[in-house]
PDB file of C-alpha atoms and ligand atoms in Angstrom:
ATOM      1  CA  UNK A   1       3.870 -31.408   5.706  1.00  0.00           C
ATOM      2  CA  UNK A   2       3.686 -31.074   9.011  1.00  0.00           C
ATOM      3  CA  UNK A   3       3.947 -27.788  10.930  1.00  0.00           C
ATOM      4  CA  UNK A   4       2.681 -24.405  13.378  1.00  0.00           C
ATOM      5  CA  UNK A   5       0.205 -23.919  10.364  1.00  0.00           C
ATOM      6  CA  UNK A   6      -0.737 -27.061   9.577  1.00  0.00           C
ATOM      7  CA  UNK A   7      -4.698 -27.458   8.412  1.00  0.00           C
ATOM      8  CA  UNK A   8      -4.998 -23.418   8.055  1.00  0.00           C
ATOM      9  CA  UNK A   9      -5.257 -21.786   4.588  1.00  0.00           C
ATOM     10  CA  UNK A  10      -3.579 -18.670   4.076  1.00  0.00           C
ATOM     11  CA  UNK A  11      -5.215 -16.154   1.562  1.00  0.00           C
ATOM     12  CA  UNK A  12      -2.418 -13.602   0.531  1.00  0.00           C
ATOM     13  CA  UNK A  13      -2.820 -10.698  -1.756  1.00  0.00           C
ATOM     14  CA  UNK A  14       0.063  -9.458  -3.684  1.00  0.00           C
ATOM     15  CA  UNK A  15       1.144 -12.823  -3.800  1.00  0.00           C
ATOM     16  CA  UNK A  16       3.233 -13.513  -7.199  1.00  0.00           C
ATOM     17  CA  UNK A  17       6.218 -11.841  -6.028  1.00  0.00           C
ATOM     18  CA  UNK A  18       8.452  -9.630  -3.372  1.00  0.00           C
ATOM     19  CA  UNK A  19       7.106  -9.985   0.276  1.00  0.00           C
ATOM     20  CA  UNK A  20       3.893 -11.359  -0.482  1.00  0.00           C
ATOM     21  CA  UNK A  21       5.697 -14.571  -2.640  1.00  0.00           C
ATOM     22  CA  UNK A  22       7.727 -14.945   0.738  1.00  0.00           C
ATOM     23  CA  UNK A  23       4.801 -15.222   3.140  1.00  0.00           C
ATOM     24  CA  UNK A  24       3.252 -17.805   0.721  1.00  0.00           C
ATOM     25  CA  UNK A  25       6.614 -19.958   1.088  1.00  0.00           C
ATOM     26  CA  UNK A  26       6.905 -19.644   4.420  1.00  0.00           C
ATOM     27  CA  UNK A  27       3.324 -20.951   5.527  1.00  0.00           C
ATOM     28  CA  UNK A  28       3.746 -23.647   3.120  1.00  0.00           C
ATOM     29  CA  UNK A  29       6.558 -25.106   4.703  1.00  0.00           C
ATOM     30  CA  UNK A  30       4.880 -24.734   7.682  1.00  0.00           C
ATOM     31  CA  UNK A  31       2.085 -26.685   6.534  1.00  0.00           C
ATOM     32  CA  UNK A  32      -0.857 -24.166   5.762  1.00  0.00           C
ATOM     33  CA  UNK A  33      -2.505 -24.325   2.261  1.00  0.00           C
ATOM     34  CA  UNK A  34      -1.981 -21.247   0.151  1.00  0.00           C
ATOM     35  CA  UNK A  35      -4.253 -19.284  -1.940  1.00  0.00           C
ATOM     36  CA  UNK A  36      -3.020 -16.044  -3.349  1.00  0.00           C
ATOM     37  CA  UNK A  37      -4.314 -13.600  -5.733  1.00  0.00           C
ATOM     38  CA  UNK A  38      -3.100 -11.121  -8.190  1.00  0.00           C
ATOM     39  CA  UNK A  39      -3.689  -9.000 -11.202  1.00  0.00           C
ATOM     40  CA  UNK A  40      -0.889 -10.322 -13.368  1.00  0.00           C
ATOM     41  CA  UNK A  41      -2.210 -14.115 -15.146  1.00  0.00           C
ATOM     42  CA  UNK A  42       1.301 -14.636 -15.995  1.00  0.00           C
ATOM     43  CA  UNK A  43       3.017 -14.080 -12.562  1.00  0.00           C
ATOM     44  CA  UNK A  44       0.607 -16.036 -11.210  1.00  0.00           C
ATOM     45  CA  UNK A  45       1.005 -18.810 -13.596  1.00  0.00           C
ATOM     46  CA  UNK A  46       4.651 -19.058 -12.835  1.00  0.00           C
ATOM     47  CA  UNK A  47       4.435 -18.922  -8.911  1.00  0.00           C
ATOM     48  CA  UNK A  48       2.116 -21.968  -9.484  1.00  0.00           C
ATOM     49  CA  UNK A  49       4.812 -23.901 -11.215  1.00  0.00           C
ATOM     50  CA  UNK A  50       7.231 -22.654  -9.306  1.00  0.00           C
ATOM     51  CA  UNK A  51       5.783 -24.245  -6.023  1.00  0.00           C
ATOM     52  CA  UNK A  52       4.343 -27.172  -8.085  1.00  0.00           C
ATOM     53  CA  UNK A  53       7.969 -27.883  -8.239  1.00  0.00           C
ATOM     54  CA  UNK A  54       9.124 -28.087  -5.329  1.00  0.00           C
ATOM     55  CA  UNK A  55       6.153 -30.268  -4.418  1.00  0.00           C
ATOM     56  CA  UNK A  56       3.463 -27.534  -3.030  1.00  0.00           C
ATOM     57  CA  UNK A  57      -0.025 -27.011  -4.963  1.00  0.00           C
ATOM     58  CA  UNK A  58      -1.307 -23.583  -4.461  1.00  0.00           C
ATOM     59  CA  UNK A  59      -4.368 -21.584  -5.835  1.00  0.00           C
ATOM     60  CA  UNK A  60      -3.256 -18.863  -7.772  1.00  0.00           C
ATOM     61  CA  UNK A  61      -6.055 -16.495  -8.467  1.00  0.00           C
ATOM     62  CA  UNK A  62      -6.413 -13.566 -10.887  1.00  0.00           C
ATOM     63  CA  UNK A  63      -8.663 -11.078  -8.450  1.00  0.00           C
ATOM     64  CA  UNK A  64      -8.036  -7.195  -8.214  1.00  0.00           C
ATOM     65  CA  UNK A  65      -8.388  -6.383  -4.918  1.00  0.00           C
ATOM     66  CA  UNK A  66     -10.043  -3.500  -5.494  1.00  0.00           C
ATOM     67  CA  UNK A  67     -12.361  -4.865  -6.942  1.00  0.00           C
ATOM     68  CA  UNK A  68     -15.187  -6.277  -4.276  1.00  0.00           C
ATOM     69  CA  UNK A  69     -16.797  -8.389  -6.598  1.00  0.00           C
ATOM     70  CA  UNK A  70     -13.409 -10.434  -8.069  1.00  0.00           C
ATOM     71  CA  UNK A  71     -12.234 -10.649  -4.345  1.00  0.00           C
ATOM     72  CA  UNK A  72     -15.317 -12.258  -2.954  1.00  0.00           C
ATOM     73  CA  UNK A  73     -15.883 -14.600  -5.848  1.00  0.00           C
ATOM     74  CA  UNK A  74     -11.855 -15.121  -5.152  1.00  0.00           C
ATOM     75  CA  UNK A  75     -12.699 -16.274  -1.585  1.00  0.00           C
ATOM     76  CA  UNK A  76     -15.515 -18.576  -2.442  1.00  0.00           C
ATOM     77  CA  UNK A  77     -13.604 -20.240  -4.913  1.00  0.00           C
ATOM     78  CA  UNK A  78     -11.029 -21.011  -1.381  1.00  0.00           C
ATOM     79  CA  UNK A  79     -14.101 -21.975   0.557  1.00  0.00           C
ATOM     80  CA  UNK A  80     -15.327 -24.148  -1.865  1.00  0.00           C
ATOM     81  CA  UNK A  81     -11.374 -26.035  -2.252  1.00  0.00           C
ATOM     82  CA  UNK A  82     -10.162 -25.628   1.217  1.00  0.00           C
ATOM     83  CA  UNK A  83     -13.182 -25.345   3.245  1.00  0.00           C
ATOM     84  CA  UNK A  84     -11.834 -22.408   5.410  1.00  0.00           C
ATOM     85  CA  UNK A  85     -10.229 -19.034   5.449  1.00  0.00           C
ATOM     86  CA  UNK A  86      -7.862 -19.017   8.616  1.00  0.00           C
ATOM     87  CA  UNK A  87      -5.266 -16.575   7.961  1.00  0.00           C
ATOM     88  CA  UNK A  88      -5.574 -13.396   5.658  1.00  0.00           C
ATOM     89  CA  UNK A  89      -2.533 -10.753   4.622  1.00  0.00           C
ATOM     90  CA  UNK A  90      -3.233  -7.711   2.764  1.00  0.00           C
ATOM     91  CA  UNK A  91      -0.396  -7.497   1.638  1.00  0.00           C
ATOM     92  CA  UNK A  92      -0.835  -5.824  -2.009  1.00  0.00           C
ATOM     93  CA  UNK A  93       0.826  -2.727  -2.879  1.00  0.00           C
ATOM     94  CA  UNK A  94       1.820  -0.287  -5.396  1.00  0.00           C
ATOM     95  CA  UNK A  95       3.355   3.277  -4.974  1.00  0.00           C
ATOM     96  CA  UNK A  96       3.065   6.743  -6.919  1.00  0.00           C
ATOM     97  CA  UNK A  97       5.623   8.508  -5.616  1.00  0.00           C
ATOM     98  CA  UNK A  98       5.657  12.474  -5.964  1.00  0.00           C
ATOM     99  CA  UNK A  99       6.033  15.494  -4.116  1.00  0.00           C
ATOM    100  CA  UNK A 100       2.394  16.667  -3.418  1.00  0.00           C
ATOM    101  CA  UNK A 101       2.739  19.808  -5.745  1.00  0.00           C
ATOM    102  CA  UNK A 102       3.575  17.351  -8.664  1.00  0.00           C
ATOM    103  CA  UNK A 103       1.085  14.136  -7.498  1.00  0.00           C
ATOM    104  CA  UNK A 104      -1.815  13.862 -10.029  1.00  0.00           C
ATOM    105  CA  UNK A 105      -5.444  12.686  -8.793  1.00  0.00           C
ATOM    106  CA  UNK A 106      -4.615   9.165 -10.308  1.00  0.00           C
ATOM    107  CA  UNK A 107      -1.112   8.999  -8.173  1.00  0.00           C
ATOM    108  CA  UNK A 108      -3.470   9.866  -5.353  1.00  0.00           C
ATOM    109  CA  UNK A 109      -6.885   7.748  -6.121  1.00  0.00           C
ATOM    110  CA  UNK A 110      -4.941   4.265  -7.335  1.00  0.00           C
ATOM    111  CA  UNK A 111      -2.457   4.289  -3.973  1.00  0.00           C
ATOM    112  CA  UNK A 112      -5.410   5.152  -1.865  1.00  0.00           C
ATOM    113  CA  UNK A 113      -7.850   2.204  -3.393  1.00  0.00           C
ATOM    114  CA  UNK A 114      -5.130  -0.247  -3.875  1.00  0.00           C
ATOM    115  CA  UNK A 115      -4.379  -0.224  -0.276  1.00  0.00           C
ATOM    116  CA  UNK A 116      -6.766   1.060   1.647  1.00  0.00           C
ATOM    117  CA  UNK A 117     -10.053  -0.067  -0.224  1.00  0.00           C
ATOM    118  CA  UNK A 118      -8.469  -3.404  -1.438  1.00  0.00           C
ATOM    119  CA  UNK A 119      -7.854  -4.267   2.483  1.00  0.00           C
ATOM    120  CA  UNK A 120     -11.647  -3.459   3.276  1.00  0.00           C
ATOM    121  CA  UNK A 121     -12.759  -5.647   0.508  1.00  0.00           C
ATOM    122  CA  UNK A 122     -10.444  -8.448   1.482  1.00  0.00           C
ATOM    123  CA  UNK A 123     -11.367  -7.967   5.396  1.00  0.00           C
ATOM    124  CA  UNK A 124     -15.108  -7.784   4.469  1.00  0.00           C
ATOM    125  CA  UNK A 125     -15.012 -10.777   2.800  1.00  0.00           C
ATOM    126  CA  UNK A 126     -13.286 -12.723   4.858  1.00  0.00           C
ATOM    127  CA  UNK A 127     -14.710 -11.694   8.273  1.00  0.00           C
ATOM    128  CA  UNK A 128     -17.518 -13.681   6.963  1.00  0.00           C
ATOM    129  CA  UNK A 129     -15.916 -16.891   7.421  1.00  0.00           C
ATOM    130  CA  UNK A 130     -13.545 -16.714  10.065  1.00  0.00           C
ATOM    131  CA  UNK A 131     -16.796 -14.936  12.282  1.00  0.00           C
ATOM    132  CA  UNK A 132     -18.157 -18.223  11.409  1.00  0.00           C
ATOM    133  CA  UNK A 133     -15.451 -20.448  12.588  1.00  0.00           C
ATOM    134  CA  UNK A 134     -14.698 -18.327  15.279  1.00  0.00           C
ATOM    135  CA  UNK A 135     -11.115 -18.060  14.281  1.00  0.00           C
ATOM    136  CA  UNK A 136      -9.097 -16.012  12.228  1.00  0.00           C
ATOM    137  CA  UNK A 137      -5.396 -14.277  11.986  1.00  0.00           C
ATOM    138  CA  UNK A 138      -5.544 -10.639   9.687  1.00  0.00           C
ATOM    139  CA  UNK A 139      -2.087  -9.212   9.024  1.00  0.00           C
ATOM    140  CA  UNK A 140      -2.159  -5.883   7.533  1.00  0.00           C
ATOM    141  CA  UNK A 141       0.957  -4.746   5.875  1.00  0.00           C
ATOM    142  CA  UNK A 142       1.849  -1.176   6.929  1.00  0.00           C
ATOM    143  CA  UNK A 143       5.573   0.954   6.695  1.00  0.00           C
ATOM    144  CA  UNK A 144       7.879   2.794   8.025  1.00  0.00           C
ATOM    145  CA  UNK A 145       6.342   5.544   5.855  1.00  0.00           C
ATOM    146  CA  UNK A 146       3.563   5.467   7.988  1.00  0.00           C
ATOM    147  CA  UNK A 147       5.638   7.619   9.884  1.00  0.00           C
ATOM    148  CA  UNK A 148       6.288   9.845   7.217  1.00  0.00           C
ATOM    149  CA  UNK A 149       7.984  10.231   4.270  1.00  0.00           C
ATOM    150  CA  UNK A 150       8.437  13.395   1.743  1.00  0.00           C
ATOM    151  CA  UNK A 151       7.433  12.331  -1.682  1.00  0.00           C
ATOM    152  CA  UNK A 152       4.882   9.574  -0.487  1.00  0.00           C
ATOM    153  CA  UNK A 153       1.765  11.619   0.924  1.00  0.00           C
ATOM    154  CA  UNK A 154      -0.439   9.281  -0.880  1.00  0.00           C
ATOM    155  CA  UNK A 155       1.364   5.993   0.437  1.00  0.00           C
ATOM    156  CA  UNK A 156       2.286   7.171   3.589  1.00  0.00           C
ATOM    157  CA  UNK A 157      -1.211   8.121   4.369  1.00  0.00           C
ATOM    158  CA  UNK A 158      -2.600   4.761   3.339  1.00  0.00           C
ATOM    159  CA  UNK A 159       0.130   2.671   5.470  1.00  0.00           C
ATOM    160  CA  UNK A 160      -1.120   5.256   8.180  1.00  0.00           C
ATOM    161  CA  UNK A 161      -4.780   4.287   7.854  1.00  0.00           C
ATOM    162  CA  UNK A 162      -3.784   1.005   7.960  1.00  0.00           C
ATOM    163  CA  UNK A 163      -2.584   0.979  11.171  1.00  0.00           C
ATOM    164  CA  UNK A 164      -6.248   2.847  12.169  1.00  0.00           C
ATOM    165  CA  UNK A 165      -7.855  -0.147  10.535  1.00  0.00           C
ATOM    166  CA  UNK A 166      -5.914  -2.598  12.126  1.00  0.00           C
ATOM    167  CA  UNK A 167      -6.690  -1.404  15.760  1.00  0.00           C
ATOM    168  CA  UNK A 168     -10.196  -0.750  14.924  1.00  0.00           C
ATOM    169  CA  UNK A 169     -10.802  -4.672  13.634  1.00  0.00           C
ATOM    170  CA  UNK A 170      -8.945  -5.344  16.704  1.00  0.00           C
ATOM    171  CA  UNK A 171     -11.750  -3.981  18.474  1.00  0.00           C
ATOM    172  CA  UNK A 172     -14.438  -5.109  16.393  1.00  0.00           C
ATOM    173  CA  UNK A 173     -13.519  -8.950  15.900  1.00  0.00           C
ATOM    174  CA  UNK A 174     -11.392 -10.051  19.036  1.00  0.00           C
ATOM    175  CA  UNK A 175     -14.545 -12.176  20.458  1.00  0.00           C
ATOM    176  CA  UNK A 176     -14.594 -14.002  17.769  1.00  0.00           C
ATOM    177  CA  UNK A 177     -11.177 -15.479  18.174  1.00  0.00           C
ATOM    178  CA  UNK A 178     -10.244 -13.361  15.265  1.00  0.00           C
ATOM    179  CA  UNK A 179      -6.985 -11.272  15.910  1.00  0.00           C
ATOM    180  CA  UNK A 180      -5.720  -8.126  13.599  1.00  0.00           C
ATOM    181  CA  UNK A 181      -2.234  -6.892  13.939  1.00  0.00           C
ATOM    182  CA  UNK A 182       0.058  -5.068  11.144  1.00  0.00           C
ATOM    183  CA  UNK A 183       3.914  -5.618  10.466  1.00  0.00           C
ATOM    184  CA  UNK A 184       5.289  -2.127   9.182  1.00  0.00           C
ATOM    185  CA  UNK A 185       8.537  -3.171   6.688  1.00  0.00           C
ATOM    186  CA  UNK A 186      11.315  -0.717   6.576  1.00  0.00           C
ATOM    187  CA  UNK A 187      13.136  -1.016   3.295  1.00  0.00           C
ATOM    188  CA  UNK A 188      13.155  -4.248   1.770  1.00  0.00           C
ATOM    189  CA  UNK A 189      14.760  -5.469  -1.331  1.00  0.00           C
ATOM    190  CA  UNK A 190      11.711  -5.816  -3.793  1.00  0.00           C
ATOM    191  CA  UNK A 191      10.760  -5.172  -7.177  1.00  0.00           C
ATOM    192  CA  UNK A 192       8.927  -2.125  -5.377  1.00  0.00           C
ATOM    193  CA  UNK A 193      11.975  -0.914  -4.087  1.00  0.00           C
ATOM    194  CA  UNK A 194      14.479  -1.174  -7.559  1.00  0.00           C
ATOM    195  CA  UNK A 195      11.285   1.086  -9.279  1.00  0.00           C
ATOM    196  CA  UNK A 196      12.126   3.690  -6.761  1.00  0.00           C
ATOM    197  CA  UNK A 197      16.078   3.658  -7.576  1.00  0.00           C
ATOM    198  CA  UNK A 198      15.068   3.386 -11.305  1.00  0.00           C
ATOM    199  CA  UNK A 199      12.507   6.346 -10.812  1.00  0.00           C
ATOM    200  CA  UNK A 200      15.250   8.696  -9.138  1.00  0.00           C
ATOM    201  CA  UNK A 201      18.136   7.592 -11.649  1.00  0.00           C
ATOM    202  CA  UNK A 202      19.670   5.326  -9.507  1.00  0.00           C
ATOM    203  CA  UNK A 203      21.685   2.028  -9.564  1.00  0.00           C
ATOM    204  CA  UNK A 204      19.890  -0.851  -7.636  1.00  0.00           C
ATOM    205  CA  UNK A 205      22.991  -1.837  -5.924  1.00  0.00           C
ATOM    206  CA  UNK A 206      24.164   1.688  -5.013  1.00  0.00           C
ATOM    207  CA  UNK A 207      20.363   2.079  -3.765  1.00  0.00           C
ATOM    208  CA  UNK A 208      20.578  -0.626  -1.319  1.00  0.00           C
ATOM    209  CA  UNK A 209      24.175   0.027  -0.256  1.00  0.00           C
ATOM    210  CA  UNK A 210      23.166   3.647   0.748  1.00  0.00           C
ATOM    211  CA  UNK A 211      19.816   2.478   2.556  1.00  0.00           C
ATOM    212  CA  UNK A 212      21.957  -0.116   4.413  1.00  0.00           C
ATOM    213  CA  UNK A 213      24.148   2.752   5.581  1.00  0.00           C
ATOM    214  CA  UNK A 214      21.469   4.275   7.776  1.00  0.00           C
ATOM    215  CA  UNK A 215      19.988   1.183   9.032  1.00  0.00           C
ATOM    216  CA  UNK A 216      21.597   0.086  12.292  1.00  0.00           C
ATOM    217  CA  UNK A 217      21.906  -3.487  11.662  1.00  0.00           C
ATOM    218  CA  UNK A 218      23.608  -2.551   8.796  1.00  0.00           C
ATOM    219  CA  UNK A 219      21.831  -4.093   5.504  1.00  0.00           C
ATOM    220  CA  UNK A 220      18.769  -3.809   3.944  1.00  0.00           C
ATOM    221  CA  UNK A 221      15.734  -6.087   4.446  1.00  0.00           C
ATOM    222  CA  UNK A 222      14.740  -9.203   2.490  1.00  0.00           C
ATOM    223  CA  UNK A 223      11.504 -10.268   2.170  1.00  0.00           C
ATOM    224  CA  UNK A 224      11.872 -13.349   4.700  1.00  0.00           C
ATOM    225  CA  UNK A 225      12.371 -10.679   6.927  1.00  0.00           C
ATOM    226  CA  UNK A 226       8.533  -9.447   7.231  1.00  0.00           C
ATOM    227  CA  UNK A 227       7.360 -13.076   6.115  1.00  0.00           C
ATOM    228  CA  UNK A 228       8.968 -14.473   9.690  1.00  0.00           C
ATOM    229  CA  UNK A 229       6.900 -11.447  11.681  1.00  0.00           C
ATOM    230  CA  UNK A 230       3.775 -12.231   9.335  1.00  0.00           C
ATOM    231  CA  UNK A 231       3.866 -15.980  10.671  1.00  0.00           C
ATOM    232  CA  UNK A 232       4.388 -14.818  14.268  1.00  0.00           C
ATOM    233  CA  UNK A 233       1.022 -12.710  14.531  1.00  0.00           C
ATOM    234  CA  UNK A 234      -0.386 -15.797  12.248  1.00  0.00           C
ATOM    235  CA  UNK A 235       0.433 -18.204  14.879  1.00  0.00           C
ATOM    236  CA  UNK A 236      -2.161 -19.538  17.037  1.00  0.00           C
ATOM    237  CA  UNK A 237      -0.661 -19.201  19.921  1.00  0.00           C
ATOM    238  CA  UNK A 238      -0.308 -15.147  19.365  1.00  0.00           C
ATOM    239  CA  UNK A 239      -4.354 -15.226  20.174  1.00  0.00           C
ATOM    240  CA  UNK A 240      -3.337 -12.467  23.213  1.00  0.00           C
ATOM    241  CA  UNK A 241      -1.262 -10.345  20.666  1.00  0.00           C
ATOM    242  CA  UNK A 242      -4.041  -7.963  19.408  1.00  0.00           C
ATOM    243  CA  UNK A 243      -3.875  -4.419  17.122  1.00  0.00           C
ATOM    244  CA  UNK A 244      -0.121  -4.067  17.394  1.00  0.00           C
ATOM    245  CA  UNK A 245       1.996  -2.526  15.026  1.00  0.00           C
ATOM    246  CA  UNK A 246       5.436  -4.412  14.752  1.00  0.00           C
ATOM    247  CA  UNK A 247       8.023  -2.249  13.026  1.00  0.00           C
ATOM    248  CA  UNK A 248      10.595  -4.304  11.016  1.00  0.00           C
ATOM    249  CA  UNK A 249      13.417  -2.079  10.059  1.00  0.00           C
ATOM    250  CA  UNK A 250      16.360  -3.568  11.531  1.00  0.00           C
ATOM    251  CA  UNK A 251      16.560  -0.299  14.000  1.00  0.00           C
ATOM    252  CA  UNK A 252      14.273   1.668  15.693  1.00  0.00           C
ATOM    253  CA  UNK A 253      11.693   4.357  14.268  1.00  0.00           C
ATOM    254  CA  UNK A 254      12.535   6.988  16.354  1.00  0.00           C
TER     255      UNK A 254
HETATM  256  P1  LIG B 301       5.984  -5.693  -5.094  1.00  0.00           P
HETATM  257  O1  LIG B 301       7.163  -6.564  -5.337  1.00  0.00           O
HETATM  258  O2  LIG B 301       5.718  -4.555  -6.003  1.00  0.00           O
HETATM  259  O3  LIG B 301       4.693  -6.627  -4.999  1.00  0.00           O
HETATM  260  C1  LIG B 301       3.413  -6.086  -4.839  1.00  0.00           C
HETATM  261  C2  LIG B 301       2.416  -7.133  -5.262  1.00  0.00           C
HETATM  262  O4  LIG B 301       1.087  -6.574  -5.112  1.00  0.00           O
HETATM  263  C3  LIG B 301       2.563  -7.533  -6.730  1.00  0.00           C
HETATM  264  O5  LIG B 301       2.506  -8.933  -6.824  1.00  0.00           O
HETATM  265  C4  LIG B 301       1.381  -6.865  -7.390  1.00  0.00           C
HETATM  266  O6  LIG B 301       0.844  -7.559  -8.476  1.00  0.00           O
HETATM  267  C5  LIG B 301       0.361  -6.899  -6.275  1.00  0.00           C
HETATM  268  N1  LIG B 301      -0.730  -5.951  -6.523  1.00  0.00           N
HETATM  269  C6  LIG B 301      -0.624  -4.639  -6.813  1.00  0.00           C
HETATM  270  N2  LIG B 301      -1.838  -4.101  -7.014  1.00  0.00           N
HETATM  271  C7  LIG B 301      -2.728  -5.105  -6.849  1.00  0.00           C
HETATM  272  C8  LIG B 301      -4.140  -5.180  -6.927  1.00  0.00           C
HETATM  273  N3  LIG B 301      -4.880  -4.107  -7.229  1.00  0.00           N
HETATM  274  N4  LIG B 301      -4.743  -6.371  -6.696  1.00  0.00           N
HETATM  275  C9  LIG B 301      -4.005  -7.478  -6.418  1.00  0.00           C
HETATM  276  N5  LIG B 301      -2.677  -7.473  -6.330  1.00  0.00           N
HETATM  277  C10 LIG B 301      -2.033  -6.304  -6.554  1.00  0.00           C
HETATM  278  O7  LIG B 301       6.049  -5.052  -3.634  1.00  0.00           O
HETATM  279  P2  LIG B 301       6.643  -5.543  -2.242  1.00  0.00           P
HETATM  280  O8  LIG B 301       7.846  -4.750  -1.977  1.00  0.00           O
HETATM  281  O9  LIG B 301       6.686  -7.034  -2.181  1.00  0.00           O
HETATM  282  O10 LIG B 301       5.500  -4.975  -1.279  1.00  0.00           O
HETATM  283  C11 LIG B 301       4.520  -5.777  -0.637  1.00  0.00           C
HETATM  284  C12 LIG B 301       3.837  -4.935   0.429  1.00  0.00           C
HETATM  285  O11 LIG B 301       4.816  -4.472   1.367  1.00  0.00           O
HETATM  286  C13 LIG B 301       3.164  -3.669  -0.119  1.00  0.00           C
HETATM  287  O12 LIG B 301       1.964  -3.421   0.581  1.00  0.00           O
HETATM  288  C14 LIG B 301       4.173  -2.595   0.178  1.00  0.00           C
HETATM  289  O13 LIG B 301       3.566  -1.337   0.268  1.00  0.00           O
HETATM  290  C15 LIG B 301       4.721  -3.077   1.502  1.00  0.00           C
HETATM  291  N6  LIG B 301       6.032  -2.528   1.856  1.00  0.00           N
HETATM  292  C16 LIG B 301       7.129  -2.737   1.075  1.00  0.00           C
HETATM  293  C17 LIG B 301       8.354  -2.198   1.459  1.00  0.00           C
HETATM  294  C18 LIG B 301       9.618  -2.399   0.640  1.00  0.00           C
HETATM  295  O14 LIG B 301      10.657  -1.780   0.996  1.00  0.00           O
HETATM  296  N7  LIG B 301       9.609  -3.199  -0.399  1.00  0.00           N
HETATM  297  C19 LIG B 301       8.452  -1.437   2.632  1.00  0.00           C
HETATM  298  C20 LIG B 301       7.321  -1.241   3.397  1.00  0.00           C
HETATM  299  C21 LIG B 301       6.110  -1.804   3.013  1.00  0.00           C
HETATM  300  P3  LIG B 301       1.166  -7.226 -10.018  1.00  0.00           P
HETATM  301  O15 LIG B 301       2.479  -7.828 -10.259  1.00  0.00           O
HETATM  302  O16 LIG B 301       0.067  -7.930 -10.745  1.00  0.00           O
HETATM  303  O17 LIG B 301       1.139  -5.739 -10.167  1.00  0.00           O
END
């Protein structure tokens, strides 16, 4: 397979499904070799198969990423296949959703760590190697809700310090031919976002029908969507794009 990420391994959290599945497919047929991890054994069993069949072997690892110890033994176990850890997405994600008055500390603490702690751990761990082979391509996935967004003060504040954490790596690793940038998703059509329509008591279809409404290109996202931006901060030839935020919401954010 030849391709823009030919000889570079990927490591994508969140990868079983939704956005994360999509940036796995995408490298691959670009050439890079895939590692992702996951919580769920079975979801990653079947994304195995399911590129197995179409002729891709990935390494589908059970890690919880916020978990320091699972990640890093995670990573190793890429080192030790691939012998390198070029590009890394933290892309793993879960929401509480909840008007602050009703959020509970566990709506809080699990958004917060999930995000926000996982994509330390992941970064940490990395860094290691791509410091080392003076190269490396972070992409943090941020949101709209970054912005703001009543009923997610958990989420929104964690896609918000992502953004902080993507500037500051920015900072930290650019001499090391290591760049960080983040691609904040508007609404995308996910098993994230049918919860929220099943949450409020809401059709999927008539969910995505009224989201499309107020998006000026006039539909709702799909995961290739954020998986195309992914591979354009991925590419080696972004090495000048550095700490940027690219919002992908088929409109503006403001
Ligand atoms: P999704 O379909 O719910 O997928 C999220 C993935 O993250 C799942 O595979 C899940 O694994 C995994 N995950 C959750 N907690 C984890 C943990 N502790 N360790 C390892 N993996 C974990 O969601 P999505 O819509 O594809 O979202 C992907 C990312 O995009 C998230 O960061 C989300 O916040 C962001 N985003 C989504 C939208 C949208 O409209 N969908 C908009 C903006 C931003 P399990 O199956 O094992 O739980």
């Amino acid at each position: 397979m030849t391709g823009r990420f030919e000889n570079r391994v990927a490591f994508i959290t969140g990868g079983s499904r939704g956005i994360g599945k999509s940036i796995a497919e995408t490298f691959t047929e670009e050439g890079a070799k895939i590692a992702i991890i996951d919580i769920d054994t079975e979801a990653l069993q079947n994304v195995q198969s399911e590129f197995k069949e179409i002729g891709f072997d990935i390494l589908a690892l059970q890690a919880n990423v916020v978990n320091s110890h699972e990640v890093e033994a995670a990573m190793e176990q890429v080192m030790k296949e691939y012998g390198s850890i070029d590009i890394l997405v933290n892309n793993a994600g879960i929401i509480r959703d909840n008007l602050l008055f009703k959020m509970t500390d566990n709506d809080w603490d699990q958004v917060i760590d999930v995000h926000l702690k996982g994509a330390f751990n992941t970064t940490r761990a990395a860094q290691k190697y791509m410091v080392q082979q003076k190269y490396g391509r972070i992409i943090n996935i941020s949101s709209t809700s970054a912005l703001g967004n009543p009923g997610q003060a958990n989420y929104s504040t964690v896609k918000a310090g992502l953004q902080g954490l993507t500037k500051t790596l920015a900072r930290e690793f650019g001499k090391f031919g290591i760049t960080t940038n983040a691609v904040a998703p508007g609404f995308i059509e996910t098993d994230m976002t049918k919860a929220t329509a099943e949450r409020i008591g809401v059709p999927f279809e008539d969910f995505l029908k009224a989201g499309a409404s107020k998006i000026p290109v006039g539909r709702v996202g799909k995961p290739r969507d954020i998986a195309n931006a992914v591979a354009f901060f991925a590419d080696e030839n972004s090495s000048f794009v550095n700490g940027q935020v690219l919002y992908v919401a088929g409109g503006p954010t403001n």
